[in-house]
PDB file of C-alpha atoms in Angstrom:
ATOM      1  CA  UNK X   1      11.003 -21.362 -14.516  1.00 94.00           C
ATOM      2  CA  UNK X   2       8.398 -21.762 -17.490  1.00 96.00           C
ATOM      3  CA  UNK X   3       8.843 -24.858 -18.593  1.00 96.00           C
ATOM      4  CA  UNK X   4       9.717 -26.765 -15.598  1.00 96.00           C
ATOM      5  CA  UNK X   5       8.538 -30.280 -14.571  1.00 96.00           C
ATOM      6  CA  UNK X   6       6.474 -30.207 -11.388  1.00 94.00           C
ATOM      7  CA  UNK X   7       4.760 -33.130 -11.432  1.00 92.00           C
ATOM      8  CA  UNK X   8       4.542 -36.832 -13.035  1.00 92.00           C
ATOM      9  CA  UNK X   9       0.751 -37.923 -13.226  1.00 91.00           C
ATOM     10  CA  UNK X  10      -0.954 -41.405 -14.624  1.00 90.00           C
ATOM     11  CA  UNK X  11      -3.791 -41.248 -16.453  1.00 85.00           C
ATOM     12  CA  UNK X  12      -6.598 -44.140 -15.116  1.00 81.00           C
ATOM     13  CA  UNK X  13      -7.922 -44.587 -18.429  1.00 82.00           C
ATOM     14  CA  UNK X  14      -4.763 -45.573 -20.516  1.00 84.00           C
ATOM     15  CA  UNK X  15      -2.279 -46.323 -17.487  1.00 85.00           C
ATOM     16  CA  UNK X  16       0.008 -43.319 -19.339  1.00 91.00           C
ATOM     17  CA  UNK X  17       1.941 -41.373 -17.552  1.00 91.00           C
ATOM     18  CA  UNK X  18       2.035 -37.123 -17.964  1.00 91.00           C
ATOM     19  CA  UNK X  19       4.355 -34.504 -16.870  1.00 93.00           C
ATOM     20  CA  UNK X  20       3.191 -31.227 -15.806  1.00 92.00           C
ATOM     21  CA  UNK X  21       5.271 -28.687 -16.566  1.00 95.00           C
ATOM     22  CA  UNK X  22       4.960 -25.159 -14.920  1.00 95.00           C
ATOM     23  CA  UNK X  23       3.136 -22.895 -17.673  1.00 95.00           C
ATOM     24  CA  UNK X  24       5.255 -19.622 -16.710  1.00 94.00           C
ATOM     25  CA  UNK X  25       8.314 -18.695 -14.231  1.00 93.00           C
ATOM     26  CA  UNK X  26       7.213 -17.625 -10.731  1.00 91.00           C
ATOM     27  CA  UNK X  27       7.114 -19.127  -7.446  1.00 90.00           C
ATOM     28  CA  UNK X  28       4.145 -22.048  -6.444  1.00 93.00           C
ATOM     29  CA  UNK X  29       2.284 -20.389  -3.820  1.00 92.00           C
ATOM     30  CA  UNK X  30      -0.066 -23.179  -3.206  1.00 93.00           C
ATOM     31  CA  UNK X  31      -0.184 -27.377  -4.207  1.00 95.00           C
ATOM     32  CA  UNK X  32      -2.867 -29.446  -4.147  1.00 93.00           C
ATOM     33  CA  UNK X  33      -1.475 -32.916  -5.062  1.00 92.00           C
ATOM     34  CA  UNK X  34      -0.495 -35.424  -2.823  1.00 91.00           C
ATOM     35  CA  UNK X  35       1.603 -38.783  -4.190  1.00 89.00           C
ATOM     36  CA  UNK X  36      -1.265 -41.096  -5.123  1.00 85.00           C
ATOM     37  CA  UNK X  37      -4.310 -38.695  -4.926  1.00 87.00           C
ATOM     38  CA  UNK X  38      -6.735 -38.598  -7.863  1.00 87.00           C
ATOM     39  CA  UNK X  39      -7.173 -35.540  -9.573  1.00 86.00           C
ATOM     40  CA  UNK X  40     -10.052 -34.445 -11.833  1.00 84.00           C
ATOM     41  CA  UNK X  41      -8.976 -32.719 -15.088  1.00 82.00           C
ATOM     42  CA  UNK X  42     -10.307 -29.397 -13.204  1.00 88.00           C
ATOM     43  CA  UNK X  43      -8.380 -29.165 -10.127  1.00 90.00           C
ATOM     44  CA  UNK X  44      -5.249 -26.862  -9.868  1.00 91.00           C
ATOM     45  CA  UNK X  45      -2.423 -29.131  -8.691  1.00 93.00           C
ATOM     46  CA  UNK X  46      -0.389 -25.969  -8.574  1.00 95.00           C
ATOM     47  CA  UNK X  47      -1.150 -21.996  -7.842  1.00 94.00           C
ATOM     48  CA  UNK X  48       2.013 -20.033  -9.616  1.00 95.00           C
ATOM     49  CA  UNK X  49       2.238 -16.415  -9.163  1.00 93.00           C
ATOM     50  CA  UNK X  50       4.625 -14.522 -10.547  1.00 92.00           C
ATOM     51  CA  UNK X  51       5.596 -11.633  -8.217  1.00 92.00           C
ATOM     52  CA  UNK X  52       8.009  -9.543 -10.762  1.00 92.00           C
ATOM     53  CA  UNK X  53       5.403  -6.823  -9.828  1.00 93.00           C
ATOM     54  CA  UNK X  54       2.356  -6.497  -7.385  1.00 94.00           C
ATOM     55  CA  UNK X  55      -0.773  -4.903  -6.759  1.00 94.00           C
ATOM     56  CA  UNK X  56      -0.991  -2.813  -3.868  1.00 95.00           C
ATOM     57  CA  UNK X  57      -4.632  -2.239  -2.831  1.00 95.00           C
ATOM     58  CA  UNK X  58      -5.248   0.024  -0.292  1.00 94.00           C
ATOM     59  CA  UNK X  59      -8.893   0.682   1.665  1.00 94.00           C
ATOM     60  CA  UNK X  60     -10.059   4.291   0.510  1.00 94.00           C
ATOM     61  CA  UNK X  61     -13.220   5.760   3.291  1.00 92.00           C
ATOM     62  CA  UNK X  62     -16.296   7.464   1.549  1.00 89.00           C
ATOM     63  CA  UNK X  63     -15.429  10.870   3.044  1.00 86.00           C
ATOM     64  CA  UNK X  64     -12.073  10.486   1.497  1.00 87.00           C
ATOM     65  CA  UNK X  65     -12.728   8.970  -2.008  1.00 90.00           C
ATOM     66  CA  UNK X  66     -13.462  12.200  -3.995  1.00 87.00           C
ATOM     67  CA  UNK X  67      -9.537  13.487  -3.084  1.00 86.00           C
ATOM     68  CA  UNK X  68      -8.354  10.238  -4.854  1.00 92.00           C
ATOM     69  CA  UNK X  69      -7.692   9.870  -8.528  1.00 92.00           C
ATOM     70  CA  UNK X  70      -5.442   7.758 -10.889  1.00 93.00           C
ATOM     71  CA  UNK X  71      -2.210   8.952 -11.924  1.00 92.00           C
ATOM     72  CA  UNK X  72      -1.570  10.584  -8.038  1.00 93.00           C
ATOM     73  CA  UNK X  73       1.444  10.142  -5.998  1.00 93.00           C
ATOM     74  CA  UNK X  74       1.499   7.551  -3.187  1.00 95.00           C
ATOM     75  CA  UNK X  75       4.498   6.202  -0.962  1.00 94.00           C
ATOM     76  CA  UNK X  76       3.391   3.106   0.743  1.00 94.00           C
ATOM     77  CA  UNK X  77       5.032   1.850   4.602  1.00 94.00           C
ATOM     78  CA  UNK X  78       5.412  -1.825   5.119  1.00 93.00           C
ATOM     79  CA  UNK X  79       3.816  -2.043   8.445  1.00 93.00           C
ATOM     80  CA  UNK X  80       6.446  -2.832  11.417  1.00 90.00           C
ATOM     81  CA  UNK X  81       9.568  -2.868   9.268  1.00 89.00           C
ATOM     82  CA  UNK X  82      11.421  -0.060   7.200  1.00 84.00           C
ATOM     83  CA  UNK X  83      10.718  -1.130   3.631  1.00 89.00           C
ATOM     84  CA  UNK X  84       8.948   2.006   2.198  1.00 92.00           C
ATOM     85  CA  UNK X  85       8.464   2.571  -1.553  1.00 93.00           C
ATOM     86  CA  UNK X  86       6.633   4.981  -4.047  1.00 93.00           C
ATOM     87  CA  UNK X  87       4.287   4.662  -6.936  1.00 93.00           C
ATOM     88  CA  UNK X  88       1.745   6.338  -8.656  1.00 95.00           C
ATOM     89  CA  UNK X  89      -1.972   5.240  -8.657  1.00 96.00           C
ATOM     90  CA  UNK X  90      -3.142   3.083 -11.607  1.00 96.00           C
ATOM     91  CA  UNK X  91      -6.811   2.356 -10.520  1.00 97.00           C
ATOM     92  CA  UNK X  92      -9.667   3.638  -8.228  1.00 96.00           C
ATOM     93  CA  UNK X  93     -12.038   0.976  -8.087  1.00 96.00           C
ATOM     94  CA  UNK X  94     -15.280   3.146  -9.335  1.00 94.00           C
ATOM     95  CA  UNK X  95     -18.198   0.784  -6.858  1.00 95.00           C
ATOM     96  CA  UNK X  96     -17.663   0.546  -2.624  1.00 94.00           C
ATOM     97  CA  UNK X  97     -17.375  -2.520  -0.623  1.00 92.00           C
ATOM     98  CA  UNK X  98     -20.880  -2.724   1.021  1.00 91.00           C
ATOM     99  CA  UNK X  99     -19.565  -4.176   3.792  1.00 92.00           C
ATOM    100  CA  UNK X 100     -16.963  -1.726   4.575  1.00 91.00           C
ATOM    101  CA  UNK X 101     -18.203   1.283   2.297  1.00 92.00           C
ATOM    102  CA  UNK X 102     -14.796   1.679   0.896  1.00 95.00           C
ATOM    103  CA  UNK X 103     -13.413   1.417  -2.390  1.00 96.00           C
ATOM    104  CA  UNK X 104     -10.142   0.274  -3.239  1.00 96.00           C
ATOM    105  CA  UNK X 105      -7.016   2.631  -4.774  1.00 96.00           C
ATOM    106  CA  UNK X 106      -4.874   0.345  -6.840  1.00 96.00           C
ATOM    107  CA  UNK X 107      -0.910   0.722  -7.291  1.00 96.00           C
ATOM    108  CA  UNK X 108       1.212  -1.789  -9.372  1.00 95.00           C
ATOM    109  CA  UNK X 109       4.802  -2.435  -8.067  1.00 93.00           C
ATOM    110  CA  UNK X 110       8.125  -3.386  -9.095  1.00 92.00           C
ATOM    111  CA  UNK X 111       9.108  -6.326  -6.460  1.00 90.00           C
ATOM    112  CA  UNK X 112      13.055  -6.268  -7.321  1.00 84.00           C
ATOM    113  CA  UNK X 113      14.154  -9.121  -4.753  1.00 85.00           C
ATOM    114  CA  UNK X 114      10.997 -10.003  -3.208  1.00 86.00           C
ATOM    115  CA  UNK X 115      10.559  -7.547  -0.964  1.00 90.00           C
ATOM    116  CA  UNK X 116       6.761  -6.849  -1.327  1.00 92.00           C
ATOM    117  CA  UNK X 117       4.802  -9.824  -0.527  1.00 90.00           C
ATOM    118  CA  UNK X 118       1.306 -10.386  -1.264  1.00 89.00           C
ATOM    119  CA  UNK X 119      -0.816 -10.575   2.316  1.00 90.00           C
ATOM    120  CA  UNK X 120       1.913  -7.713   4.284  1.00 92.00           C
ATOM    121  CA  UNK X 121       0.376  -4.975   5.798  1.00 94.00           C
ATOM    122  CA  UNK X 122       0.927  -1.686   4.856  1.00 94.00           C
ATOM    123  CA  UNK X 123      -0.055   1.962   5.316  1.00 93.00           C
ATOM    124  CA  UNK X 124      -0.321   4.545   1.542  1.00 92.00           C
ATOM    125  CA  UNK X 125      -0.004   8.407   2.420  1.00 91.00           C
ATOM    126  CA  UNK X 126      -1.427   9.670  -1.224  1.00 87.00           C
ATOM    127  CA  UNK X 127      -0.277  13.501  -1.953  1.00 77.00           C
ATOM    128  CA  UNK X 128      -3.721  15.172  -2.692  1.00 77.00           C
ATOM    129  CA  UNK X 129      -3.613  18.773  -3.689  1.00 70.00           C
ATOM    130  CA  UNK X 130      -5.569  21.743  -2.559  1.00 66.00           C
ATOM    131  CA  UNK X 131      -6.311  24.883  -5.383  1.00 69.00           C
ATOM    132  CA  UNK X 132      -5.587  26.963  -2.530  1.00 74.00           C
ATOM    133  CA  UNK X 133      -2.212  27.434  -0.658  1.00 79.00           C
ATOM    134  CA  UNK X 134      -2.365  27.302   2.812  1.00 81.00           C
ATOM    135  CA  UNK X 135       0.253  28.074   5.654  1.00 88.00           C
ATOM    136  CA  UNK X 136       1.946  24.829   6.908  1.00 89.00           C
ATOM    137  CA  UNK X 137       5.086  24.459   8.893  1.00 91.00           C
ATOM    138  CA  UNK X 138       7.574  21.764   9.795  1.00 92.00           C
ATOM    139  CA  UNK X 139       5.685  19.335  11.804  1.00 92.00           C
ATOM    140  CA  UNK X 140       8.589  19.163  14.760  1.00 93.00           C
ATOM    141  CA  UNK X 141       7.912  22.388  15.475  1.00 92.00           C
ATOM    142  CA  UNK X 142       4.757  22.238  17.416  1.00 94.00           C
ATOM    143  CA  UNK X 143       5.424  21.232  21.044  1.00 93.00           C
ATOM    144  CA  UNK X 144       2.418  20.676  23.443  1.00 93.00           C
ATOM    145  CA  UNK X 145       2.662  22.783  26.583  1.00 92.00           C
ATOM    146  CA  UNK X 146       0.339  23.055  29.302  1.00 92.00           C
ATOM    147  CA  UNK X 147      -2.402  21.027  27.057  1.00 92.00           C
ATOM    148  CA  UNK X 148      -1.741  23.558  24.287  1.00 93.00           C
ATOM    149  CA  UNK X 149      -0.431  23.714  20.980  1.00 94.00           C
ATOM    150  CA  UNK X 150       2.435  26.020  20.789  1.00 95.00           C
ATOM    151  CA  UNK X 151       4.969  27.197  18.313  1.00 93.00           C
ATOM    152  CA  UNK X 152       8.440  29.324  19.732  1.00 92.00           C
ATOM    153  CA  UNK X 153       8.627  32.281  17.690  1.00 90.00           C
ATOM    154  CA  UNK X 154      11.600  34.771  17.817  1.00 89.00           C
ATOM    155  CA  UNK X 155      11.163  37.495  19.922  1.00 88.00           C
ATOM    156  CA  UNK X 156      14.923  39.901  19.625  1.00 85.00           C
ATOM    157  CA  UNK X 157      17.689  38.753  19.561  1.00 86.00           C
ATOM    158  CA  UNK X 158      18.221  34.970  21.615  1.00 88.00           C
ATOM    159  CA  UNK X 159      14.819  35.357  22.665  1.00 92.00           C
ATOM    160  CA  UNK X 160      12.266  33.231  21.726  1.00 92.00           C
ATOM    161  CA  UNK X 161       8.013  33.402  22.521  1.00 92.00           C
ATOM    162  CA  UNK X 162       5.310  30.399  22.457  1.00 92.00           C
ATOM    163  CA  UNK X 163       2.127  30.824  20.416  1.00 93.00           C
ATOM    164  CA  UNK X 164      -0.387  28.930  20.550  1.00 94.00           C
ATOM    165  CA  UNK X 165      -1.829  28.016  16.987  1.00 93.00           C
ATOM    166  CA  UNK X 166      -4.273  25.481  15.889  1.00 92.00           C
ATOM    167  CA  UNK X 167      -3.347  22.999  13.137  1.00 90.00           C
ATOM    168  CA  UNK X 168      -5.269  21.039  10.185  1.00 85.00           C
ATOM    169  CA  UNK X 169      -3.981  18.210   7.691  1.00 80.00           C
ATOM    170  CA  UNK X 170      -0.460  16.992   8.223  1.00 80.00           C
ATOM    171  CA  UNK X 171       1.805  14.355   6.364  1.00 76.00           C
ATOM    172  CA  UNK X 172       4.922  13.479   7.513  1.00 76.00           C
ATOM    173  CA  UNK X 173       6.900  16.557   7.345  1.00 85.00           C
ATOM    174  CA  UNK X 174       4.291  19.492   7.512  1.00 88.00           C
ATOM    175  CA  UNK X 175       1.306  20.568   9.489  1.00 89.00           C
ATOM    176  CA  UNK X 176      -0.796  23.216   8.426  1.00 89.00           C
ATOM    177  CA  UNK X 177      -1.816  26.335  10.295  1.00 90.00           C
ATOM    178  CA  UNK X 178      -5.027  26.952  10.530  1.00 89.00           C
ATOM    179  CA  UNK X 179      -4.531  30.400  13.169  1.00 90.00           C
ATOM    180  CA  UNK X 180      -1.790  31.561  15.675  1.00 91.00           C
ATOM    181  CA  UNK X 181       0.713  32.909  13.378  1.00 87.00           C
ATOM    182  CA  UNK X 182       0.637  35.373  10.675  1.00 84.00           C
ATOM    183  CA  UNK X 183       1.964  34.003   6.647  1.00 82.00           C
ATOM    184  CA  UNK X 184       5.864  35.597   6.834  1.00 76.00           C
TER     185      UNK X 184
END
């Protein structure tokens, strides 16, 4: 908590002795005093970080950038577990990483209990929107068959037909159609 002693130091010159008291509430992520050490008036002794909310950063590719704005839809996947959350964009960095020539999309979250920890790894599906409406169906129902991409289509009654179709963009609940099957 603000306010709370962290650390008793001496001063050489006068032989005084200090208390350092944590300047807000959050948890020390990193110390850098040992009992005895000298310490310059420059050195953190402590790294607080308050974790009430985080940043989530996540690696945007060139060819990908100009479908990513501020103020879009994202739902971000803790790697390897099943914490999953949603947000909204709050910054596109506007400059790439030379190194990786990406840029970074930027999320701020509420971290009730802890449960988004600065470091995990995650994955961000961002809803991007097309002025066009394209056919999509439910992404269970393409089944791969002989090395082909079918759908079963009803054929009378009980009886049911593969097609094969070829598909585009998918999230996690649709695929799009890009030809096999007819709109209706």
């Amino acid at each position: 908590e603000q306010g709370t002693e962290l650390a008793i130091i001496e001063s050489n010159e006068s032989l005084s002795s200090y208390k350092v008291l944590a300047p807000i509430s959050g948890h020390i992520i990193s110390k850098h005093i040992t009992l005895g050490e000298f310490k310059s008036e420059d050195e953190d002794m402590f790294v607080i970080a308050n974790l009430n909310s985080v940043w989530v950063n996540c690696v945007v590719y060139a060819n990908n950038i100009e479908y990513i704005q501020a103020g879009q839809n994202i739902s971000i996947q803790e790697v390897g577990s099943g914490n999953s959350t949603s947000g909204k964009i709050s910054y596109v960095a506007p400059v790439f990483d030379e190194t990786t020539r990406s840029a970074i999309a930027r999320t701020v979250l509420e971290n009730e209990n802890n449960k988004w920890r600065p470091g995990m790894f995650i994955k961000g599906f961002i809803e991007i929107s097309s002025p066009e409406k394209v056919p999509a169906i439910q992404k269970n129902a393409v089944q791969i068959m002989d090395n082909r991409t079918v759908v079963f289509v009803p054929n009378g009654k009980n009886n049911f037909v593969t097609r094969e179709v070829v598909v585009g963009s998918s999230n996690d609940k649709y695929v799009e159609l890009l030809s096999g099957l007819n709109v209706g």
